[in-house]
Each structure stands twice: as structure tokens, then as C-alpha cells.
PDB file of C-alpha atoms in Angstrom:
ATOM      1  CA  UNK H   1      37.374  35.067  99.121  1.00  0.00           C
ATOM      2  CA  UNK H   2      38.968  37.916 100.956  1.00  0.00           C
ATOM      3  CA  UNK H   3      38.225  38.921 104.475  1.00  0.00           C
ATOM      4  CA  UNK H   4      35.982  41.830 103.460  1.00  0.00           C
ATOM      5  CA  UNK H   5      33.598  39.662 101.470  1.00  0.00           C
ATOM      6  CA  UNK H   6      33.447  37.078 104.268  1.00  0.00           C
ATOM      7  CA  UNK H   7      32.602  39.813 106.730  1.00  0.00           C
ATOM      8  CA  UNK H   8      29.797  41.076 104.462  1.00  0.00           C
ATOM      9  CA  UNK H   9      28.321  37.577 104.175  1.00  0.00           C
ATOM     10  CA  UNK H  10      28.387  37.164 107.946  1.00  0.00           C
ATOM     11  CA  UNK H  11      26.506  40.432 108.345  1.00  0.00           C
ATOM     12  CA  UNK H  12      23.872  39.444 105.759  1.00  0.00           C
ATOM     13  CA  UNK H  13      23.441  36.034 107.393  1.00  0.00           C
ATOM     14  CA  UNK H  14      23.022  37.681 110.765  1.00  0.00           C
ATOM     15  CA  UNK H  15      20.419  40.110 109.405  1.00  0.00           C
ATOM     16  CA  UNK H  16      18.454  37.294 107.776  1.00  0.00           C
ATOM     17  CA  UNK H  17      18.505  35.293 111.015  1.00  0.00           C
ATOM     18  CA  UNK H  18      17.259  38.330 112.910  1.00  0.00           C
ATOM     19  CA  UNK H  19      14.491  38.896 110.388  1.00  0.00           C
ATOM     20  CA  UNK H  20      13.518  35.231 110.604  1.00  0.00           C
ATOM     21  CA  UNK H  21      13.436  35.367 114.406  1.00  0.00           C
ATOM     22  CA  UNK H  22      11.384  38.569 114.334  1.00  0.00           C
ATOM     23  CA  UNK H  23       8.970  37.037 111.802  1.00  0.00           C
ATOM     24  CA  UNK H  24       8.578  33.917 113.941  1.00  0.00           C
ATOM     25  CA  UNK H  25       7.981  36.035 117.044  1.00  0.00           C
ATOM     26  CA  UNK H  26       5.367  38.144 115.215  1.00  0.00           C
ATOM     27  CA  UNK H  27       3.630  35.007 113.943  1.00  0.00           C
ATOM     28  CA  UNK H  28       3.647  33.523 117.437  1.00  0.00           C
ATOM     29  CA  UNK H  29       2.171  36.747 118.840  1.00  0.00           C
ATOM     30  CA  UNK H  30      -0.527  36.776 116.156  1.00  0.00           C
ATOM     31  CA  UNK H  31      -1.251  33.123 116.845  1.00  0.00           C
ATOM     32  CA  UNK H  32      -1.478  33.824 120.563  1.00  0.00           C
ATOM     33  CA  UNK H  33      -3.809  36.800 120.027  1.00  0.00           C
ATOM     34  CA  UNK H  34      -5.989  34.777 117.665  1.00  0.00           C
ATOM     35  CA  UNK H  35      -6.095  31.895 120.142  1.00  0.00           C
ATOM     36  CA  UNK H  36      -7.164  34.236 122.938  1.00  0.00           C
ATOM     37  CA  UNK H  37      -9.779  35.864 120.700  1.00  0.00           C
ATOM     38  CA  UNK H  38     -11.111  32.474 119.598  1.00  0.00           C
ATOM     39  CA  UNK H  39     -11.315  31.387 123.241  1.00  0.00           C
ATOM     40  CA  UNK H  40     -13.187  34.571 124.141  1.00  0.00           C
ATOM     41  CA  UNK H  41     -15.539  34.172 121.185  1.00  0.00           C
ATOM     42  CA  UNK H  42     -16.171  30.518 122.099  1.00  0.00           C
ATOM     43  CA  UNK H  43     -16.913  31.603 125.656  1.00  0.00           C
ATOM     44  CA  UNK H  44     -19.254  34.337 124.372  1.00  0.00           C
ATOM     45  CA  UNK H  45     -20.988  31.885 122.039  1.00  0.00           C
ATOM     46  CA  UNK H  46     -21.388  29.434 124.920  1.00  0.00           C
ATOM     47  CA  UNK H  47     -22.882  32.132 127.160  1.00  0.00           C
ATOM     48  CA  UNK H  48     -25.241  33.246 124.373  1.00  0.00           C
ATOM     49  CA  UNK H  49     -26.337  29.642 123.850  1.00  0.00           C
ATOM     50  CA  UNK H  50     -26.906  29.141 127.583  1.00  0.00           C
ATOM     51  CA  UNK H  51     -28.731  32.482 127.801  1.00  0.00           C
ATOM     52  CA  UNK H  52     -31.045  31.607 124.918  1.00  0.00           C
ATOM     53  CA  UNK H  53     -31.898  28.366 126.662  1.00  0.00           C
ATOM     54  CA  UNK H  54     -32.420  30.036 130.027  1.00  0.00           C
ATOM     55  CA  UNK H  55     -34.280  33.266 129.172  1.00  0.00           C
ATOM     56  CA  UNK H  56     -37.504  31.741 127.707  1.00  0.00           C
ATOM     57  CA  UNK H  57     -37.963  29.777 130.930  1.00  0.00           C
ATOM     58  CA  UNK H  58     -38.015  32.913 133.066  1.00  0.00           C
ATOM     59  CA  UNK H  59     -40.628  35.652 133.314  1.00  0.00           C
ATOM     60  CA  UNK H  60     -38.051  38.447 133.606  1.00  0.00           C
ATOM     61  CA  UNK H  61     -37.018  40.925 130.926  1.00  0.00           C
ATOM     62  CA  UNK H  62     -33.321  39.975 131.144  1.00  0.00           C
ATOM     63  CA  UNK H  63     -31.509  40.170 127.799  1.00  0.00           C
ATOM     64  CA  UNK H  64     -28.368  38.522 126.478  1.00  0.00           C
ATOM     65  CA  UNK H  65     -24.999  39.954 127.493  1.00  0.00           C
ATOM     66  CA  UNK H  66     -21.597  39.364 125.826  1.00  0.00           C
ATOM     67  CA  UNK H  67     -18.397  39.501 127.937  1.00  0.00           C
ATOM     68  CA  UNK H  68     -16.040  40.075 125.004  1.00  0.00           C
ATOM     69  CA  UNK H  69     -15.667  43.305 123.063  1.00  0.00           C
ATOM     70  CA  UNK H  70     -15.786  41.753 119.623  1.00  0.00           C
ATOM     71  CA  UNK H  71     -18.010  43.844 117.376  1.00  0.00           C
ATOM     72  CA  UNK H  72     -19.553  40.931 115.472  1.00  0.00           C
ATOM     73  CA  UNK H  73     -20.460  39.060 118.656  1.00  0.00           C
ATOM     74  CA  UNK H  74     -21.993  42.205 120.094  1.00  0.00           C
ATOM     75  CA  UNK H  75     -24.016  42.763 116.929  1.00  0.00           C
ATOM     76  CA  UNK H  76     -25.127  39.127 117.082  1.00  0.00           C
ATOM     77  CA  UNK H  77     -26.236  39.558 120.690  1.00  0.00           C
ATOM     78  CA  UNK H  78     -28.074  42.800 119.789  1.00  0.00           C
ATOM     79  CA  UNK H  79     -29.914  41.058 116.931  1.00  0.00           C
ATOM     80  CA  UNK H  80     -30.875  38.164 119.206  1.00  0.00           C
ATOM     81  CA  UNK H  81     -32.050  40.594 121.904  1.00  0.00           C
ATOM     82  CA  UNK H  82     -34.268  42.330 119.344  1.00  0.00           C
ATOM     83  CA  UNK H  83     -35.783  38.975 118.408  1.00  0.00           C
ATOM     84  CA  UNK H  84     -36.322  38.209 122.095  1.00  0.00           C
ATOM     85  CA  UNK H  85     -38.139  41.506 122.543  1.00  0.00           C
ATOM     86  CA  UNK H  86     -40.342  40.651 119.589  1.00  0.00           C
ATOM     87  CA  UNK H  87     -41.080  37.202 120.999  1.00  0.00           C
ATOM     88  CA  UNK H  88     -41.968  38.734 124.358  1.00  0.00           C
ATOM     89  CA  UNK H  89     -44.327  41.204 122.695  1.00  0.00           C
ATOM     90  CA  UNK H  90     -45.959  38.355 120.785  1.00  0.00           C
ATOM     91  CA  UNK H  91     -46.275  36.309 123.957  1.00  0.00           C
ATOM     92  CA  UNK H  92     -47.896  39.250 125.753  1.00  0.00           C
ATOM     93  CA  UNK H  93     -50.350  39.680 122.872  1.00  0.00           C
ATOM     94  CA  UNK H  94     -51.053  35.965 122.900  1.00  0.00           C
ATOM     95  CA  UNK H  95     -51.660  35.922 126.651  1.00  0.00           C
ATOM     96  CA  UNK H  96     -53.906  38.981 126.417  1.00  0.00           C
ATOM     97  CA  UNK H  97     -55.751  37.457 123.471  1.00  0.00           C
ATOM     98  CA  UNK H  98     -56.147  34.175 125.316  1.00  0.00           C
ATOM     99  CA  UNK H  99     -57.512  35.985 128.378  1.00  0.00           C
ATOM    100  CA  UNK H 100     -59.819  38.070 126.183  1.00  0.00           C
ATOM    101  CA  UNK H 101     -61.010  34.925 124.410  1.00  0.00           C
ATOM    102  CA  UNK H 102     -61.815  33.266 127.741  1.00  0.00           C
ATOM    103  CA  UNK H 103     -63.686  36.352 128.897  1.00  0.00           C
ATOM    104  CA  UNK H 104     -65.522  36.495 125.580  1.00  0.00           C
ATOM    105  CA  UNK H 105     -66.533  32.838 125.793  1.00  0.00           C
ATOM    106  CA  UNK H 106     -67.691  33.358 129.382  1.00  0.00           C
ATOM    107  CA  UNK H 107     -69.729  36.442 128.419  1.00  0.00           C
ATOM    108  CA  UNK H 108     -71.278  34.771 125.379  1.00  0.00           C
ATOM    109  CA  UNK H 109     -72.051  31.649 127.408  1.00  0.00           C
ATOM    110  CA  UNK H 110     -73.740  33.796 130.037  1.00  0.00           C
ATOM    111  CA  UNK H 111     -75.680  35.786 127.426  1.00  0.00           C
ATOM    112  CA  UNK H 112     -76.883  32.575 125.776  1.00  0.00           C
ATOM    113  CA  UNK H 113     -77.523  30.609 128.965  1.00  0.00           C
ATOM    114  CA  UNK H 114     -79.642  33.313 130.607  1.00  0.00           C
ATOM    115  CA  UNK H 115     -82.406  33.494 127.940  1.00  0.00           C
ATOM    116  CA  UNK H 116     -82.238  29.731 127.408  1.00  0.00           C
ATOM    117  CA  UNK H 117     -82.807  29.162 131.128  1.00  0.00           C
ATOM    118  CA  UNK H 118     -85.743  31.565 131.032  1.00  0.00           C
ATOM    119  CA  UNK H 119     -87.223  29.836 127.973  1.00  0.00           C
ATOM    120  CA  UNK H 120     -86.912  26.417 129.629  1.00  0.00           C
ATOM    121  CA  UNK H 121     -88.524  27.764 132.798  1.00  0.00           C
ATOM    122  CA  UNK H 122     -91.478  29.270 130.935  1.00  0.00           C
ATOM    123  CA  UNK H 123     -91.873  26.068 128.905  1.00  0.00           C
ATOM    124  CA  UNK H 124     -92.096  24.077 132.115  1.00  0.00           C
ATOM    125  CA  UNK H 125     -94.658  26.490 133.532  1.00  0.00           C
ATOM    126  CA  UNK H 126     -96.721  26.377 130.337  1.00  0.00           C
ATOM    127  CA  UNK H 127     -96.593  22.555 130.347  1.00  0.00           C
ATOM    128  CA  UNK H 128     -97.782  22.436 133.965  1.00  0.00           C
ATOM    129  CA  UNK H 129    -100.549  24.901 133.133  1.00  0.00           C
ATOM    130  CA  UNK H 130    -101.756  22.827 130.181  1.00  0.00           C
ATOM    131  CA  UNK H 131    -101.784  19.599 132.217  1.00  0.00           C
ATOM    132  CA  UNK H 132    -104.543  21.001 134.436  1.00  0.00           C
ATOM    133  CA  UNK H 133    -108.110  21.668 133.344  1.00  0.00           C
ATOM    134  CA  UNK H 134    -107.944  24.665 131.084  1.00  0.00           C
ATOM    135  CA  UNK H 135    -109.737  27.832 132.099  1.00  0.00           C
ATOM    136  CA  UNK H 136    -109.620  31.410 130.903  1.00  0.00           C
ATOM    137  CA  UNK H 137    -107.001  32.311 133.497  1.00  0.00           C
ATOM    138  CA  UNK H 138    -104.896  29.315 132.471  1.00  0.00           C
ATOM    139  CA  UNK H 139    -105.019  30.357 128.824  1.00  0.00           C
ATOM    140  CA  UNK H 140    -104.016  33.899 129.743  1.00  0.00           C
ATOM    141  CA  UNK H 141    -101.101  32.518 131.738  1.00  0.00           C
ATOM    142  CA  UNK H 142     -99.994  30.359 128.805  1.00  0.00           C
ATOM    143  CA  UNK H 143    -100.201  33.374 126.506  1.00  0.00           C
ATOM    144  CA  UNK H 144     -98.084  35.324 128.968  1.00  0.00           C
ATOM    145  CA  UNK H 145     -95.512  32.516 129.083  1.00  0.00           C
ATOM    146  CA  UNK H 146     -95.452  32.345 125.287  1.00  0.00           C
ATOM    147  CA  UNK H 147     -94.857  36.074 125.139  1.00  0.00           C
ATOM    148  CA  UNK H 148     -91.962  35.753 127.577  1.00  0.00           C
ATOM    149  CA  UNK H 149     -90.463  32.907 125.554  1.00  0.00           C
ATOM    150  CA  UNK H 150     -90.824  34.902 122.366  1.00  0.00           C
ATOM    151  CA  UNK H 151     -89.077  37.825 124.030  1.00  0.00           C
ATOM    152  CA  UNK H 152     -86.171  35.650 125.188  1.00  0.00           C
ATOM    153  CA  UNK H 153     -85.798  33.876 121.837  1.00  0.00           C
ATOM    154  CA  UNK H 154     -85.710  37.287 120.169  1.00  0.00           C
ATOM    155  CA  UNK H 155     -82.795  38.194 122.450  1.00  0.00           C
ATOM    156  CA  UNK H 156     -81.053  34.981 121.398  1.00  0.00           C
ATOM    157  CA  UNK H 157     -81.676  35.789 117.754  1.00  0.00           C
ATOM    158  CA  UNK H 158     -80.246  39.267 118.202  1.00  0.00           C
ATOM    159  CA  UNK H 159     -77.138  37.875 119.893  1.00  0.00           C
ATOM    160  CA  UNK H 160     -76.460  35.332 117.143  1.00  0.00           C
ATOM    161  CA  UNK H 161     -76.953  38.001 114.465  1.00  0.00           C
ATOM    162  CA  UNK H 162     -74.559  40.364 116.242  1.00  0.00           C
ATOM    163  CA  UNK H 163     -71.990  37.568 116.553  1.00  0.00           C
ATOM    164  CA  UNK H 164     -72.256  36.886 112.831  1.00  0.00           C
ATOM    165  CA  UNK H 165     -71.908  40.565 111.990  1.00  0.00           C
ATOM    166  CA  UNK H 166     -68.918  40.925 114.251  1.00  0.00           C
ATOM    167  CA  UNK H 167     -67.223  37.878 112.712  1.00  0.00           C
ATOM    168  CA  UNK H 168     -67.775  39.481 109.316  1.00  0.00           C
ATOM    169  CA  UNK H 169     -66.393  42.820 110.468  1.00  0.00           C
ATOM    170  CA  UNK H 170     -63.195  41.887 112.314  1.00  0.00           C
ATOM    171  CA  UNK H 171     -59.904  42.311 110.428  1.00  0.00           C
ATOM    172  CA  UNK H 172     -58.888  39.174 108.575  1.00  0.00           C
ATOM    173  CA  UNK H 173     -62.375  37.670 108.569  1.00  0.00           C
ATOM    174  CA  UNK H 174     -63.083  39.117 105.136  1.00  0.00           C
ATOM    175  CA  UNK H 175     -60.158  40.048 102.952  1.00  0.00           C
ATOM    176  CA  UNK H 176     -62.135  41.031  99.884  1.00  0.00           C
ATOM    177  CA  UNK H 177     -61.794  44.584  98.652  1.00  0.00           C
ATOM    178  CA  UNK H 178     -64.292  47.105  99.996  1.00  0.00           C
ATOM    179  CA  UNK H 179     -66.441  48.490  97.191  1.00  0.00           C
ATOM    180  CA  UNK H 180     -66.775  52.246  97.674  1.00  0.00           C
ATOM    181  CA  UNK H 181     -68.945  54.756  95.869  1.00  0.00           C
ATOM    182  CA  UNK H 182     -69.559  58.459  96.104  1.00  0.00           C
ATOM    183  CA  UNK H 183     -72.377  59.061  98.572  1.00  0.00           C
ATOM    184  CA  UNK H 184     -73.993  62.090 100.160  1.00  0.00           C
ATOM    185  CA  UNK H 185     -73.628  61.886 103.927  1.00  0.00           C
ATOM    186  CA  UNK H 186     -76.664  64.142 104.464  1.00  0.00           C
ATOM    187  CA  UNK H 187     -78.918  61.749 102.575  1.00  0.00           C
ATOM    188  CA  UNK H 188     -77.521  58.560 104.123  1.00  0.00           C
ATOM    189  CA  UNK H 189     -77.804  59.952 107.637  1.00  0.00           C
ATOM    190  CA  UNK H 190     -81.388  61.116 107.033  1.00  0.00           C
ATOM    191  CA  UNK H 191     -82.362  57.683 105.715  1.00  0.00           C
ATOM    192  CA  UNK H 192     -80.869  55.919 108.753  1.00  0.00           C
ATOM    193  CA  UNK H 193     -82.662  58.277 111.139  1.00  0.00           C
ATOM    194  CA  UNK H 194     -85.931  57.652 109.274  1.00  0.00           C
ATOM    195  CA  UNK H 195     -85.495  53.887 109.574  1.00  0.00           C
ATOM    196  CA  UNK H 196     -85.016  54.107 113.355  1.00  0.00           C
ATOM    197  CA  UNK H 197     -87.398  56.992 113.981  1.00  0.00           C
ATOM    198  CA  UNK H 198     -90.292  54.784 115.114  1.00  0.00           C
ATOM    199  CA  UNK H 199     -88.009  52.823 117.463  1.00  0.00           C
ATOM    200  CA  UNK H 200     -86.675  56.093 118.878  1.00  0.00           C
ATOM    201  CA  UNK H 201     -90.212  57.349 119.516  1.00  0.00           C
ATOM    202  CA  UNK H 202     -91.081  54.053 121.222  1.00  0.00           C
ATOM    203  CA  UNK H 203     -88.188  54.754 123.595  1.00  0.00           C
ATOM    204  CA  UNK H 204     -89.513  58.286 124.162  1.00  0.00           C
ATOM    205  CA  UNK H 205     -86.594  59.808 122.274  1.00  0.00           C
ATOM    206  CA  UNK H 206     -87.146  62.713 119.896  1.00  0.00           C
ATOM    207  CA  UNK H 207     -83.955  63.318 117.930  1.00  0.00           C
ATOM    208  CA  UNK H 208     -82.733  66.846 117.267  1.00  0.00           C
ATOM    209  CA  UNK H 209     -81.046  66.933 113.851  1.00  0.00           C
ATOM    210  CA  UNK H 210     -78.692  69.607 112.524  1.00  0.00           C
ATOM    211  CA  UNK H 211     -77.286  69.329 108.989  1.00  0.00           C
ATOM    212  CA  UNK H 212     -75.786  71.837 106.574  1.00  0.00           C
ATOM    213  CA  UNK H 213     -77.694  72.690 103.429  1.00  0.00           C
ATOM    214  CA  UNK H 214     -74.762  71.889 101.184  1.00  0.00           C
ATOM    215  CA  UNK H 215     -74.191  68.263 100.257  1.00  0.00           C
ATOM    216  CA  UNK H 216     -71.303  66.566 102.067  1.00  0.00           C
ATOM    217  CA  UNK H 217     -69.895  63.957  99.708  1.00  0.00           C
ATOM    218  CA  UNK H 218     -67.522  61.113 100.488  1.00  0.00           C
ATOM    219  CA  UNK H 219     -66.433  57.803  98.937  1.00  0.00           C
ATOM    220  CA  UNK H 220     -67.580  55.018 101.280  1.00  0.00           C
ATOM    221  CA  UNK H 221     -69.305  51.669 101.278  1.00  0.00           C
ATOM    222  CA  UNK H 222     -73.009  52.466 101.586  1.00  0.00           C
ATOM    223  CA  UNK H 223     -74.016  49.251 103.345  1.00  0.00           C
ATOM    224  CA  UNK H 224     -71.232  49.476 105.922  1.00  0.00           C
ATOM    225  CA  UNK H 225     -72.023  53.129 106.623  1.00  0.00           C
ATOM    226  CA  UNK H 226     -75.684  52.271 107.159  1.00  0.00           C
ATOM    227  CA  UNK H 227     -74.714  49.621 109.705  1.00  0.00           C
ATOM    228  CA  UNK H 228     -72.474  52.104 111.508  1.00  0.00           C
ATOM    229  CA  UNK H 229     -75.284  54.641 111.771  1.00  0.00           C
ATOM    230  CA  UNK H 230     -77.710  51.947 112.918  1.00  0.00           C
ATOM    231  CA  UNK H 231     -75.388  50.680 115.645  1.00  0.00           C
ATOM    232  CA  UNK H 232     -74.704  54.203 116.945  1.00  0.00           C
ATOM    233  CA  UNK H 233     -78.413  55.054 117.042  1.00  0.00           C
ATOM    234  CA  UNK H 234     -79.125  51.674 118.650  1.00  0.00           C
ATOM    235  CA  UNK H 235     -76.554  52.511 121.327  1.00  0.00           C
ATOM    236  CA  UNK H 236     -78.373  55.786 121.999  1.00  0.00           C
ATOM    237  CA  UNK H 237     -81.644  53.904 122.502  1.00  0.00           C
ATOM    238  CA  UNK H 238     -79.934  51.763 125.170  1.00  0.00           C
ATOM    239  CA  UNK H 239     -78.350  54.530 127.237  1.00  0.00           C
ATOM    240  CA  UNK H 240     -80.185  57.783 126.453  1.00  0.00           C
ATOM    241  CA  UNK H 241     -82.177  59.563 129.148  1.00  0.00           C
ATOM    242  CA  UNK H 242     -84.669  60.601 126.476  1.00  0.00           C
ATOM    243  CA  UNK H 243     -82.751  62.880 124.151  1.00  0.00           C
ATOM    244  CA  UNK H 244     -80.523  62.518 121.099  1.00  0.00           C
ATOM    245  CA  UNK H 245     -78.731  65.235 119.164  1.00  0.00           C
ATOM    246  CA  UNK H 246     -77.369  64.332 115.721  1.00  0.00           C
ATOM    247  CA  UNK H 247     -75.225  66.866 113.916  1.00  0.00           C
ATOM    248  CA  UNK H 248     -73.373  66.766 110.608  1.00  0.00           C
ATOM    249  CA  UNK H 249     -70.695  69.415 110.150  1.00  0.00           C
ATOM    250  CA  UNK H 250     -69.551  70.903 106.866  1.00  0.00           C
ATOM    251  CA  UNK H 251     -66.198  69.170 107.380  1.00  0.00           C
ATOM    252  CA  UNK H 252     -67.942  65.782 107.268  1.00  0.00           C
ATOM    253  CA  UNK H 253     -67.561  65.133 110.991  1.00  0.00           C
ATOM    254  CA  UNK H 254     -70.654  63.649 112.640  1.00  0.00           C
ATOM    255  CA  UNK H 255     -71.664  63.990 116.279  1.00  0.00           C
ATOM    256  CA  UNK H 256     -74.191  61.858 118.172  1.00  0.00           C
ATOM    257  CA  UNK H 257     -74.810  63.147 121.711  1.00  0.00           C
ATOM    258  CA  UNK H 258     -77.302  62.293 124.445  1.00  0.00           C
ATOM    259  CA  UNK H 259     -77.620  62.497 128.213  1.00  0.00           C
ATOM    260  CA  UNK H 260     -76.733  59.137 129.795  1.00  0.00           C
ATOM    261  CA  UNK H 261     -76.986  59.238 133.574  1.00  0.00           C
ATOM    262  CA  UNK H 262     -76.435  55.476 133.742  1.00  0.00           C
ATOM    263  CA  UNK H 263     -72.862  55.823 132.478  1.00  0.00           C
ATOM    264  CA  UNK H 264     -69.616  57.266 133.767  1.00  0.00           C
ATOM    265  CA  UNK H 265     -66.283  58.104 132.109  1.00  0.00           C
ATOM    266  CA  UNK H 266     -64.833  54.631 132.682  1.00  0.00           C
ATOM    267  CA  UNK H 267     -67.866  52.853 131.242  1.00  0.00           C
ATOM    268  CA  UNK H 268     -67.993  55.242 128.269  1.00  0.00           C
ATOM    269  CA  UNK H 269     -64.365  54.410 127.501  1.00  0.00           C
ATOM    270  CA  UNK H 270     -65.223  50.694 127.326  1.00  0.00           C
ATOM    271  CA  UNK H 271     -68.260  50.961 125.060  1.00  0.00           C
ATOM    272  CA  UNK H 272     -66.167  49.955 122.028  1.00  0.00           C
ATOM    273  CA  UNK H 273     -64.864  46.807 123.752  1.00  0.00           C
ATOM    274  CA  UNK H 274     -66.277  43.503 122.544  1.00  0.00           C
ATOM    275  CA  UNK H 275     -69.176  42.170 124.617  1.00  0.00           C
ATOM    276  CA  UNK H 276     -68.939  45.012 127.121  1.00  0.00           C
ATOM    277  CA  UNK H 277     -72.358  45.945 128.447  1.00  0.00           C
ATOM    278  CA  UNK H 278     -73.593  48.247 131.162  1.00  0.00           C
ATOM    279  CA  UNK H 279     -76.206  46.853 133.530  1.00  0.00           C
ATOM    280  CA  UNK H 280     -78.617  49.654 132.624  1.00  0.00           C
ATOM    281  CA  UNK H 281     -78.582  48.659 128.951  1.00  0.00           C
ATOM    282  CA  UNK H 282     -81.622  46.752 127.772  1.00  0.00           C
ATOM    283  CA  UNK H 283     -81.194  43.740 125.467  1.00  0.00           C
ATOM    284  CA  UNK H 284     -77.570  44.659 124.847  1.00  0.00           C
ATOM    285  CA  UNK H 285     -75.079  42.186 123.394  1.00  0.00           C
ATOM    286  CA  UNK H 286     -72.074  44.478 123.736  1.00  0.00           C
ATOM    287  CA  UNK H 287     -71.200  44.206 120.040  1.00  0.00           C
ATOM    288  CA  UNK H 288     -72.908  47.197 118.420  1.00  0.00           C
ATOM    289  CA  UNK H 289     -70.234  49.854 118.872  1.00  0.00           C
ATOM    290  CA  UNK H 290     -67.451  47.290 118.536  1.00  0.00           C
ATOM    291  CA  UNK H 291     -68.771  46.446 115.067  1.00  0.00           C
ATOM    292  CA  UNK H 292     -69.160  50.161 114.306  1.00  0.00           C
ATOM    293  CA  UNK H 293     -65.485  50.745 115.134  1.00  0.00           C
ATOM    294  CA  UNK H 294     -64.332  47.787 113.044  1.00  0.00           C
ATOM    295  CA  UNK H 295     -66.324  48.934 110.020  1.00  0.00           C
ATOM    296  CA  UNK H 296     -65.238  52.557 110.461  1.00  0.00           C
ATOM    297  CA  UNK H 297     -61.555  51.644 110.634  1.00  0.00           C
ATOM    298  CA  UNK H 298     -61.865  49.339 107.619  1.00  0.00           C
ATOM    299  CA  UNK H 299     -63.059  52.341 105.609  1.00  0.00           C
ATOM    300  CA  UNK H 300     -60.249  54.541 106.943  1.00  0.00           C
ATOM    301  CA  UNK H 301     -62.400  56.528 109.370  1.00  0.00           C
ATOM    302  CA  UNK H 302     -62.184  57.444 113.051  1.00  0.00           C
ATOM    303  CA  UNK H 303     -64.744  56.934 115.787  1.00  0.00           C
ATOM    304  CA  UNK H 304     -64.473  57.629 119.512  1.00  0.00           C
ATOM    305  CA  UNK H 305     -66.642  58.324 122.534  1.00  0.00           C
ATOM    306  CA  UNK H 306     -66.424  60.978 125.252  1.00  0.00           C
ATOM    307  CA  UNK H 307     -68.397  61.414 128.451  1.00  0.00           C
ATOM    308  CA  UNK H 308     -68.604  64.775 130.170  1.00  0.00           C
ATOM    309  CA  UNK H 309     -71.174  66.389 132.472  1.00  0.00           C
ATOM    310  CA  UNK H 310     -73.522  63.436 132.022  1.00  0.00           C
ATOM    311  CA  UNK H 311     -73.476  63.648 128.214  1.00  0.00           C
ATOM    312  CA  UNK H 312     -72.223  60.805 126.023  1.00  0.00           C
ATOM    313  CA  UNK H 313     -70.772  62.051 122.718  1.00  0.00           C
ATOM    314  CA  UNK H 314     -69.779  59.817 119.830  1.00  0.00           C
ATOM    315  CA  UNK H 315     -67.664  61.424 117.112  1.00  0.00           C
ATOM    316  CA  UNK H 316     -67.514  59.859 113.648  1.00  0.00           C
ATOM    317  CA  UNK H 317     -65.327  61.151 110.829  1.00  0.00           C
ATOM    318  CA  UNK H 318     -64.109  59.843 107.468  1.00  0.00           C
ATOM    319  CA  UNK H 319     -61.157  61.845 106.094  1.00  0.00           C
ATOM    320  CA  UNK H 320     -61.305  62.453 102.370  1.00  0.00           C
TER     321      UNK H 320
END
């Protein structure tokens, strides 16, 4: 081997050694970077784990934070934060529902206990009256007590019926399909007014009715619509100062309006709440308009109440 070939081999060996050293250095750098990244990701995972364990125990709205800039870890933290927001919303709904349930139970207990207490009191009075020698005055007193008991038991009956109707109207209580048919709103509204006309007159209310001559047709459940009309008219008998205006527009919108000096804007806004009653309402269970809203929404309609210048207006509309 001459000197030139030996020199060439030395150069090639040197180049290969340099390449090997450079490759080893690059691999060591990659290994170092990966080790640092793994350490950072382990630290981020540990902080996420500790945060998940700590956040549910606090009442704050603090979310998870990630110290590293790794995209996957940040996306993981964002997904977990979204789940935490959902859990917080569910917890708020649960707490509100639990509070509403307690208020509902308290209201129902009060509504049931009050007439029951009155019935028991009148029973005791009637028993004491019958234990003495009976006279005409005693018999009249017993009759009066019986009338009072009948009145209170009728209030209990009305409450239990309204509770049953509400349980049947709330979403999820009945999942069967609503059977709709083409009905004429003019005719259905006239029939409902006729059914309640005597009760309206007994409350010194003469309704003023305005309807278009043309037939307003819509596909609805006839029974549910009748209950909605009945509950709205029943609400008018509780709060009206002696008037009631019922109007059906050509668009299908319906308006029920009456003067209600016993209400204000705040009370009018709560009329659709379950078991909400105003002290001026007579024999009210606080379920009538709540049921009307549930039934209206189940048939795809809209119902709301407005109070202005002493007039309570209830708007009812079923879009085609």
C-alpha cells in the first residue's frame, strides 16, 4: 500500500469517527430533550391529578392550569376544564332543584295542613255541640260546621287534583306521543268560555270577547288546549277586579287581559312558578298557570304574562 492510499484511509476513518461522534452527540441531545419533556409532562400530569382532587372540594370557580407548553397536555387540561364546568352547572341545577323541592314540600305541607287543621277544629266543635242537648240553634251550628268542613275538604280535593295534573304535565312524567288534530281555535275558545261562564258571573265578571269571523285552524291536542284555557280563565277569576277581555287575533295569538289591583310586576312575573300564590287569591294552589305553561310548551307554543298600568295580560300563541 503506498502512502497515498494510506493517507486516504486515514481521512475516511477520521470522517467516520467524526460522524459517529456527531451522531452520538445528537442522540444524547435528543435523549436529554425527551427526558426534560417527560419530566415536565409528569409534573403537569401530577399537577392535573392534584388539581382534580382539590377543585371539587372548594366552592371557587378555579380551573386546571398546566405549567408546560405541550399541546396535548394543554388540550387535555382544556377538555377536563370543560367537564368541570359541566359538573359545576349540574351541581348548581341540583342545588337549585333541591332548594325548590324543599320549598315545594313546605308549600304543599302548608296548603294541606291548613285545611286539615280547620276540618279537625270544626269536627271538634261539632262533636261538642252534639254532646249537649240538641236545640234548633245547636243544629244550625252543626250545619254551619259541616258547611265549613265541606268547604275545606273541597280545597283539599282541588289541591290533590292539581298535583296530579301537574305530575302528568311536567316533562318526563309522560313520554307518550301527543295526539294532535286539526281544531278551530274560535270554536274551542268559545266552548271553554261557555263552560266557565256561570263561574265567571258568580265572581261578578262579565267577559268581553273579540274573535275574527274567519276560522283560525291549528293542529293541537284538544284536551290539553281545553285545560290551558280553563287554567287561564281560572286565574282570571282569582285576580280580576271584575273584568276580563278575551281576544283571538287572525294570526292565532290569544290575549286574556283583566285589571288586577292585587298584583304588581314582580308577582305577575312569578305566576308561572310552581305553587306560587298571591295572598289575595282565593282557593289558589299555585299550579294552574304552571300547568298551562307545561302543556303549552309540550305542544310547541308560547305563553307569558305582563303587568302594566294595573292590567294583567296573558299572551298565548301556537306557531303553525
